[in-house]
Coordinates of C-alpha atoms and ligand atoms in Angstrom, one line a residue:
M20 CA 18.2 -15.4 10.5
E21 CA 18.9 -11.3 10.8
E22 CA 16.6 -8.2 9.0
V23 CA 16.3 -9.3 5.6
Y24 CA 15.6 -5.7 3.4
L25 CA 14.3 -6.8 0.1
D26 CA 12.5 -3.2 -0.7
N27 CA 15.5 -1.5 -2.2
A28 CA 13.5 0.3 -4.9
A29 CA 12.1 2.2 -1.9
T30 CA 14.9 3.2 -0.7
S31 CA 18.6 2.2 0.0
R32 CA 21.3 2.0 2.7
M33 CA 23.8 4.5 2.2
K34 CA 26.9 3.5 1.3
K35 CA 29.5 4.0 3.8
E36 CA 31.9 5.9 2.0
A37 CA 29.1 8.3 1.1
L38 CA 28.6 9.1 4.3
D39 CA 32.0 9.3 5.1
A40 CA 32.6 11.8 2.3
M41 CA 29.9 14.0 3.3
M42 CA 30.6 14.4 7.5
P43 CA 33.4 17.2 6.7
Y44 CA 30.9 19.6 4.9
F45 CA 28.4 19.8 8.1
M46 CA 30.8 21.3 10.5
D47 CA 34.8 21.8 9.4
E48 CA 33.9 23.0 5.3
F49 CA 30.1 24.1 6.5
A50 CA 30.7 27.3 4.1
N51 CA 28.2 28.6 1.5
P52 CA 29.6 27.5 -1.7
S53 CA 28.5 30.7 -3.2
S54 CA 29.7 32.8 -1.0
I55 CA 33.1 34.9 -2.2
H56 CA 35.6 34.1 1.0
A57 CA 38.2 31.5 1.2
M58 CA 36.6 29.4 3.2
S59 CA 34.0 28.7 0.3
R60 CA 36.6 27.3 -1.8
A61 CA 36.6 24.0 -0.4
P62 CA 32.7 23.2 -0.5
R63 CA 32.6 24.8 -4.0
A64 CA 35.4 22.3 -5.3
A65 CA 33.4 19.6 -3.8
V66 CA 30.3 20.4 -5.4
K67 CA 32.2 20.5 -8.8
K68 CA 33.8 16.6 -8.0
A69 CA 30.5 15.5 -7.5
R70 CA 29.2 16.8 -10.7
E71 CA 32.0 15.5 -12.5
Q72 CA 31.4 12.4 -10.7
I73 CA 27.9 12.2 -11.8
A74 CA 28.4 13.5 -15.6
G75 CA 31.0 10.8 -15.8
C76 CA 28.5 8.1 -15.2
I77 CA 26.3 8.8 -17.9
N78 CA 28.4 10.4 -20.6
A79 CA 27.4 13.6 -19.9
E80 CA 29.0 17.0 -19.2
P81 CA 29.4 18.6 -15.7
G82 CA 27.8 21.6 -16.8
E83 CA 24.7 19.8 -18.3
I84 CA 24.2 18.4 -14.4
Y85 CA 21.7 20.5 -12.3
F86 CA 21.2 19.5 -8.5
T87 CA 17.6 19.1 -7.0
S88 CA 16.0 17.7 -4.1
G89 CA 15.6 14.8 -5.8
G90 CA 13.5 12.4 -7.8
T91 CA 10.2 14.2 -7.5
E92 CA 11.3 17.6 -8.0
S93 CA 13.3 16.6 -11.1
D94 CA 10.5 15.2 -12.9
N95 CA 8.3 18.0 -12.1
W96 CA 10.8 20.7 -13.1
A97 CA 11.1 18.4 -16.7
L98 CA 7.4 18.3 -17.0
I99 CA 6.3 21.7 -16.1
S100 CA 8.8 23.6 -17.2
G101 CA 9.5 21.8 -20.3
M102 CA 5.7 22.5 -21.1
E103 CA 5.7 25.9 -20.4
M104 CA 8.9 26.7 -22.3
Q105 CA 7.0 25.3 -25.5
E106 CA 3.5 26.4 -25.0
K107 CA 3.8 28.6 -27.9
K108 CA 5.0 25.6 -30.1
G109 CA 2.4 23.2 -28.6
K110 CA 0.8 22.1 -25.6
H111 CA 0.9 18.1 -26.3
L112 CA 3.1 15.7 -23.5
I113 CA 3.2 11.8 -23.9
I114 CA 3.4 9.7 -21.2
S115 CA 3.3 6.2 -20.5
T116 CA 0.3 4.6 -18.5
I117 CA 3.0 2.6 -15.9
E118 CA 5.0 6.1 -15.1
H119 CA 5.4 7.0 -11.0
H120 CA 3.1 9.4 -9.5
A121 CA 5.9 12.3 -9.6
I122 CA 5.2 12.1 -13.6
L123 CA 1.8 10.8 -13.6
E124 CA 0.3 13.6 -10.9
T125 CA 2.1 16.2 -12.8
S126 CA 0.8 15.5 -16.0
Y127 CA -2.7 15.5 -14.3
Y128 CA -1.9 18.9 -12.8
L129 CA -0.6 20.0 -16.4
E130 CA -3.7 19.0 -17.7
K131 CA -5.5 21.1 -15.1
R132 CA -3.7 24.1 -16.5
G133 CA -4.9 23.6 -19.7
F134 CA -2.2 21.3 -21.6
E135 CA -3.3 18.1 -23.2
V136 CA -1.7 14.7 -22.3
T137 CA -1.9 11.4 -23.8
R138 CA -1.2 8.0 -21.8
V139 CA 0.2 5.4 -23.9
K140 CA -0.1 1.7 -23.2
V141 CA 2.1 -0.6 -22.4
D142 CA 2.3 -4.5 -23.3
K143 CA 1.3 -7.5 -21.0
D144 CA 5.5 -7.7 -19.7
G145 CA 5.5 -3.6 -19.2
I146 CA 6.9 -2.4 -22.4
I147 CA 5.8 0.5 -24.0
D148 CA 4.1 -0.1 -27.4
M149 CA 6.3 1.3 -30.0
A150 CA 3.4 1.6 -32.6
E151 CA 1.0 3.1 -30.3
L152 CA 3.5 5.8 -29.0
E153 CA 4.0 6.7 -32.4
K154 CA 0.1 7.0 -33.0
A155 CA -0.1 8.9 -30.1
I156 CA 2.3 11.8 -31.5
R157 CA 0.4 14.8 -33.3
P158 CA 2.1 18.4 -34.6
D159 CA 1.3 20.2 -31.5
T160 CA 3.4 17.3 -29.2
V161 CA 6.5 19.0 -27.9
L162 CA 7.7 16.9 -24.9
I163 CA 7.3 12.6 -24.5
S164 CA 8.3 11.2 -21.1
V165 CA 9.1 7.8 -20.4
M166 CA 10.4 6.2 -17.5
T167 CA 14.0 3.9 -18.1
A168 CA 12.7 1.5 -15.5
N169 CA 9.6 0.9 -13.8
N170 CA 9.7 1.2 -10.2
E171 CA 7.4 -1.9 -9.4
I172 CA 7.5 -4.4 -11.8
G173 CA 11.2 -3.6 -13.0
S174 CA 10.4 -3.2 -16.9
I175 CA 13.0 -1.7 -18.7
Q176 CA 12.2 0.3 -21.8
P177 CA 13.7 0.7 -25.5
I178 CA 15.1 4.3 -24.5
A179 CA 17.3 4.5 -27.5
E180 CA 14.4 3.9 -29.7
I181 CA 12.1 6.0 -28.2
G182 CA 14.5 8.9 -27.9
K183 CA 15.6 8.4 -31.6
L184 CA 11.4 8.6 -32.6
A185 CA 11.2 11.9 -30.6
H186 CA 14.0 13.7 -31.9
D187 CA 13.3 12.5 -36.2
K188 CA 9.7 14.4 -35.1
G189 CA 11.5 17.6 -33.4
I190 CA 10.1 16.3 -29.8
L191 CA 12.1 16.9 -26.6
F192 CA 12.7 13.3 -24.9
H193 CA 12.8 13.1 -21.2
T194 CA 13.5 10.1 -19.1
D195 CA 12.9 9.1 -15.2
A196 CA 15.9 6.8 -14.7
V197 CA 15.3 7.3 -11.3
Q198 CA 15.6 3.5 -11.0
A199 CA 17.9 2.8 -13.4
F200 CA 21.0 5.5 -12.5
G201 CA 23.3 3.5 -10.4
H202 CA 21.9 0.1 -11.3
I203 CA 22.1 -0.1 -15.2
P204 CA 24.6 1.0 -17.8
L205 CA 23.3 4.8 -18.8
D206 CA 24.4 7.1 -21.8
V207 CA 22.4 10.0 -22.3
K208 CA 24.0 10.7 -26.0
A209 CA 23.4 6.7 -27.1
M210 CA 20.1 7.1 -25.6
N211 CA 18.9 10.1 -27.5
V212 CA 17.9 11.5 -24.1
D213 CA 17.5 15.4 -23.4
M214 CA 16.7 15.9 -20.0
L215 CA 17.1 12.5 -17.2
S216 CA 16.1 12.8 -13.3
A217 CA 17.6 10.7 -11.1
S218 CA 17.6 10.5 -7.0
G219 CA 20.2 10.3 -4.6
H220 CA 18.6 7.7 -2.0
K221 CA 17.8 5.2 -4.7
F222 CA 21.3 4.2 -5.1
G223 CA 23.3 4.9 -2.2
G224 CA 23.3 8.2 -1.4
P225 CA 21.7 10.5 1.2
K226 CA 17.8 11.3 1.0
G227 CA 16.4 14.5 -0.2
V228 CA 19.0 15.2 -3.2
G229 CA 19.1 14.5 -6.9
F230 CA 19.5 15.8 -9.9
L231 CA 18.2 16.7 -13.5
Y232 CA 20.4 16.2 -16.2
V233 CA 19.9 19.0 -19.1
R234 CA 20.9 18.8 -22.5
K235 CA 23.0 21.8 -23.6
G236 CA 21.3 24.1 -26.0
I237 CA 18.1 23.3 -24.1
R238 CA 17.2 26.4 -22.1
L239 CA 14.9 25.1 -19.8
P240 CA 13.7 27.6 -17.4
P241 CA 13.9 27.5 -13.8
F242 CA 11.4 25.6 -11.6
M243 CA 12.6 27.3 -8.3
H244 CA 12.8 31.2 -8.2
G245 CA 15.3 32.9 -6.2
G246 CA 19.6 32.7 -6.3
E247 CA 21.6 32.4 -8.8
Q248 CA 22.7 28.6 -7.9
E249 CA 23.0 25.8 -10.5
E250 CA 23.7 28.8 -13.2
G251 CA 20.7 30.6 -12.5
R252 CA 18.6 27.4 -13.2
R253 CA 18.0 25.9 -9.5
A254 CA 18.1 28.3 -6.9
G255 CA 18.6 27.2 -3.5
T256 CA 21.5 27.1 -1.4
T257 CA 23.6 24.2 -2.4
N258 CA 22.9 21.1 -0.1
V259 CA 26.5 20.4 -0.1
P260 CA 26.9 17.7 1.9
G261 CA 23.6 15.7 0.3
V262 CA 25.4 16.4 -3.1
V263 CA 28.9 15.2 -1.9
G264 CA 27.4 11.9 -0.6
M265 CA 25.5 11.5 -4.1
G266 CA 28.3 12.2 -6.1
V267 CA 30.6 9.3 -4.4
A268 CA 27.7 7.2 -4.3
A269 CA 27.2 7.4 -7.9
E270 CA 31.2 6.5 -8.6
I271 CA 30.7 3.2 -6.5
S272 CA 27.3 2.4 -8.3
C273 CA 29.0 2.7 -11.6
K274 CA 32.1 0.8 -11.3
D275 CA 32.1 -2.9 -12.2
M276 CA 28.7 -2.2 -12.9
D277 CA 28.6 -5.2 -15.2
A278 CA 30.0 -7.9 -12.8
K279 CA 27.8 -6.5 -10.1
N280 CA 24.9 -7.1 -12.2
R281 CA 25.8 -10.7 -13.1
K282 CA 26.0 -11.4 -9.6
M283 CA 22.6 -9.7 -9.0
T284 CA 20.7 -11.1 -12.1
E285 CA 21.8 -14.9 -10.6
L286 CA 20.3 -14.1 -7.3
R287 CA 17.2 -12.6 -9.4
D288 CA 16.6 -15.4 -11.8
H289 CA 17.2 -18.2 -8.7
L290 CA 14.3 -16.2 -6.8
I291 CA 11.8 -16.3 -9.6
D292 CA 12.8 -19.8 -10.5
R293 CA 12.1 -21.0 -7.4
V294 CA 8.9 -19.2 -6.7
L295 CA 7.5 -19.8 -9.8
K296 CA 8.7 -23.7 -9.5
E297 CA 7.9 -24.2 -5.8
I298 CA 4.3 -21.8 -5.4
P299 CA 1.2 -22.9 -7.4
Y300 CA -0.8 -20.1 -9.3
S301 CA 1.7 -17.4 -8.8
R302 CA 2.8 -15.0 -11.6
L303 CA 6.1 -13.1 -12.7
N304 CA 4.9 -9.4 -13.3
G305 CA 7.2 -7.7 -16.0
H306 CA 9.5 -8.9 -18.6
R307 CA 11.3 -12.2 -17.6
Y308 CA 14.6 -10.3 -19.0
K309 CA 14.6 -6.9 -20.0
R310 CA 14.0 -6.1 -16.2
L311 CA 16.0 -4.7 -13.5
P312 CA 18.8 -6.9 -12.3
S313 CA 17.4 -6.3 -8.7
N314 CA 13.8 -7.0 -9.0
A315 CA 11.3 -9.4 -9.1
D316 CA 7.6 -9.0 -8.8
F317 CA 4.5 -11.4 -8.3
S318 CA 1.1 -12.0 -7.7
F319 CA -0.3 -14.9 -5.9
E320 CA -3.8 -15.9 -6.4
F321 CA -6.5 -16.2 -3.7
I322 CA -4.0 -13.8 -1.4
E323 CA -3.8 -10.2 -0.3
G324 CA -0.6 -8.2 -0.8
E325 CA -1.0 -6.7 2.6
S326 CA -1.5 -9.4 4.6
M327 CA 1.4 -11.2 3.0
L328 CA 3.4 -8.4 3.7
M329 CA 2.9 -8.3 7.6
S330 CA 3.2 -12.1 7.8
L331 CA 6.7 -11.8 6.2
G332 CA 7.4 -8.9 8.2
M333 CA 7.1 -10.7 11.5
K334 CA 9.6 -13.2 10.0
K335 CA 11.8 -9.9 9.6
V336 CA 11.3 -9.9 5.9
Y337 CA 10.7 -6.7 4.5
I338 CA 9.4 -6.5 0.9
S339 CA 6.5 -4.1 -0.6
T340 CA 3.5 -4.3 -2.3
G341 CA 3.3 -2.5 -5.3
S342 CA 5.0 1.3 -4.8
A343 CA 5.6 2.4 -1.6
C344 CA 3.8 5.8 -2.5
A345 CA 0.2 3.5 -3.4
S346 CA 0.5 1.7 -0.3
G347 CA -2.4 2.9 2.2
S348 CA -4.8 3.3 -0.7
L349 CA -7.1 0.7 -1.7
D350 CA -6.8 0.8 -5.1
P351 CA -4.7 -1.5 -7.0
S352 CA -1.6 -0.1 -8.2
H353 CA -2.1 1.4 -11.8
V354 CA 0.9 -0.1 -13.0
L355 CA -0.5 -3.9 -12.2
L356 CA -3.8 -2.5 -14.0
G357 CA -1.7 -1.4 -16.6
I358 CA 0.0 -4.4 -18.0
G359 CA -3.7 -5.7 -18.1
L360 CA -3.9 -7.6 -14.5
P361 CA -7.3 -8.2 -13.0
H362 CA -8.1 -6.4 -9.9
E363 CA -8.2 -9.5 -7.7
I364 CA -4.6 -10.8 -8.8
A365 CA -3.3 -6.9 -8.8
H366 CA -4.2 -7.1 -5.1
G367 CA -2.2 -10.0 -4.5
S368 CA 1.0 -8.8 -5.8
V369 CA 4.1 -7.9 -3.7
R370 CA 7.4 -6.3 -4.8
I371 CA 11.0 -8.1 -4.3
S372 CA 13.9 -5.4 -4.9
I373 CA 17.1 -6.7 -3.7
P374 CA 20.1 -4.6 -2.3
E375 CA 23.8 -5.7 -3.7
E376 CA 24.7 -7.2 -0.7
T377 CA 22.2 -9.5 -0.3
T378 CA 23.4 -13.0 0.1
L379 CA 21.8 -16.2 -1.4
E380 CA 21.4 -17.4 1.8
Q381 CA 19.3 -14.8 2.6
I382 CA 17.3 -15.0 -0.7
D383 CA 16.3 -19.1 0.0
Y384 CA 15.3 -17.7 3.5
A385 CA 12.8 -15.2 1.9
V386 CA 11.4 -17.4 -0.4
D387 CA 10.9 -20.3 2.3
C388 CA 9.0 -17.8 4.3
L389 CA 6.8 -16.7 1.4
K390 CA 6.1 -20.1 0.4
Q391 CA 5.0 -20.8 3.9
T392 CA 3.1 -17.8 4.2
V393 CA 1.2 -18.4 1.0
E394 CA 0.3 -22.1 1.9
T395 CA -0.8 -20.7 5.2
M396 CA -3.1 -18.1 4.1
R397 CA -4.7 -20.1 1.1
S398 CA -5.4 -23.0 3.9
L399 CA -7.6 -20.1 5.3
S400 CA -9.4 -18.7 2.6
P401 CA -12.7 -20.3 1.3
L402 CA -12.3 -19.0 -1.9
Y403 CA -9.0 -21.3 -2.6
D404 CA -11.1 -23.9 -1.0
D405 CA -13.8 -23.9 -3.7
F406 CA -11.2 -23.2 -6.1
I407 CA -9.2 -26.4 -5.1
K408 CA -12.8 -28.5 -5.2
S409 CA -13.9 -27.3 -8.4
Q410 CA -10.8 -28.9 -9.7
R411 CA -10.9 -31.9 -8.6
V412 CA -14.3 -32.6 -10.5
Ligands
PLP508 C1 11.4 6.9 -6.1 C2 11.0 7.6 -7.3 C3 10.9 8.8 -7.9 C4 10.9 10.0 -6.6 O1 12.2 10.3 -6.2 P1 12.5 11.4 -4.7 O2 13.9 11.3 -4.6 O3 12.1 10.2 -3.6 O4 11.2 12.3 -4.6 C5 10.7 8.9 -8.8 N1 10.8 8.1 -9.9 C6 10.5 6.9 -9.6 C7 10.9 5.9 -10.8 C8 11.0 6.2 -8.5 O5 11.6 5.1 -8.2

C-alpha cells in the first residue's frame, strides 16, 4: 500500500488546476496589481476573478471578500477589530469552548486588553447548547463567534439559528468556517453571518492565503496598517498567485458538492461502522450525523494516541491526535475535554480526516492497521490486562 494520507483537516494537497492557474503570476504576470501601468492589468483582473469565484461559493458579493494571509489572520482580525470597533457600545464577547486556537488564544488576548469573554459549553456531541448561549447574552454583548465545523471532531453547529439569535439581539456574528468552506454548502445570507473566515490550504489551495467575508455596511477597521490594498481594509501587497490558486480551488471545491459529499459520507460511515464494530472499547467523538463528511474522531480505551500515531506511521497511514496545533503539548485537547471526556480517554484519541480522492480500499487498509495497532498495544498494557481479568469475575 502506498502512503495513506488521512490528515486532511491539518492541510490538503493542492489541486492541480489551482497550481497551474498560479504559475503565470510568478514570472510573466508578476506585476503589482496596485500599480498604474499596463503590466498591472492582468494580475488585477486575476485577483478580481478570484474574488468573484470565492464570493460565488457563499452567496456573497465580491466586494465583501477581503484577502488575508490565512485563517489565523482572518480570525484575529474579526475578533480584535470587531471588539475594538464596538468598544463604546460594549466589551463582551461570546465564543464556544471548542473553538480553534486562533479564536481561543485571541479571546485570552482580548481579556488581557480589558474585554470580557464568555465561553459557552457544547453538549456531549460537540454541538453548542442554544439555551446556554442565550443565557450568556448580556446588554453589553457586541460579538458572538462560533465555528461552523470543528477541526477535531467535525461537529457542525446550527449556524443559521445562532446568527438569528445574535441578530434579534442586535449583536454581530462571526463564524470560523475554515473547516467548512469548500467542504459543505455555505450561504452567508441564509446563515445570518456578518463575518466569515476561511483558509486556502484547507480546500486544495495554497498555504498562506485566506479571506475574511465582511457583510456590506459593517465598517470593520483595518488590522494590518499600511497601503490601500483591499479597499484600505487590509494593507500589504496582494499575494496574487496565492489568491488566484485559492479562487480556482474554491470554484472546483464548490462544484457538485452534494454528489461529492454523498460519496465522502459513505466512506466515512463505512470507516465509523467498521471501527465501532470491530474494535472493542472504542467510541466515536462528535455527532454521529451532524459532522463533516470527511471527519471521524475516535477514542480507544487503554491506549495512548501518540503511540498509536507512531505505530500507524510505520504502516504509512498518516492521521492525527486532536488538532495539529495542540500536539507537542501534554494537555489533552480542549475540544475532547469540552465534550466531557475524562483525561485518560481523551489521551487515547485520534482524528481521521479523509481527502476527497481516498478509495474504499485505502479506508479498509487504514482500519485493518488501526485494529492491529490497538490489539498489539492493549496486549502490552497492564491496565488492559487488569481490566479484562476484572471483567471475568
Ligand atoms: C486551520 C484552521 C485555522 C487556521 O488557519 P490557517 O490558515 O492555517 O492559519 C483556523 N480555524 C480552523 C477551524 C482551522 O481548522
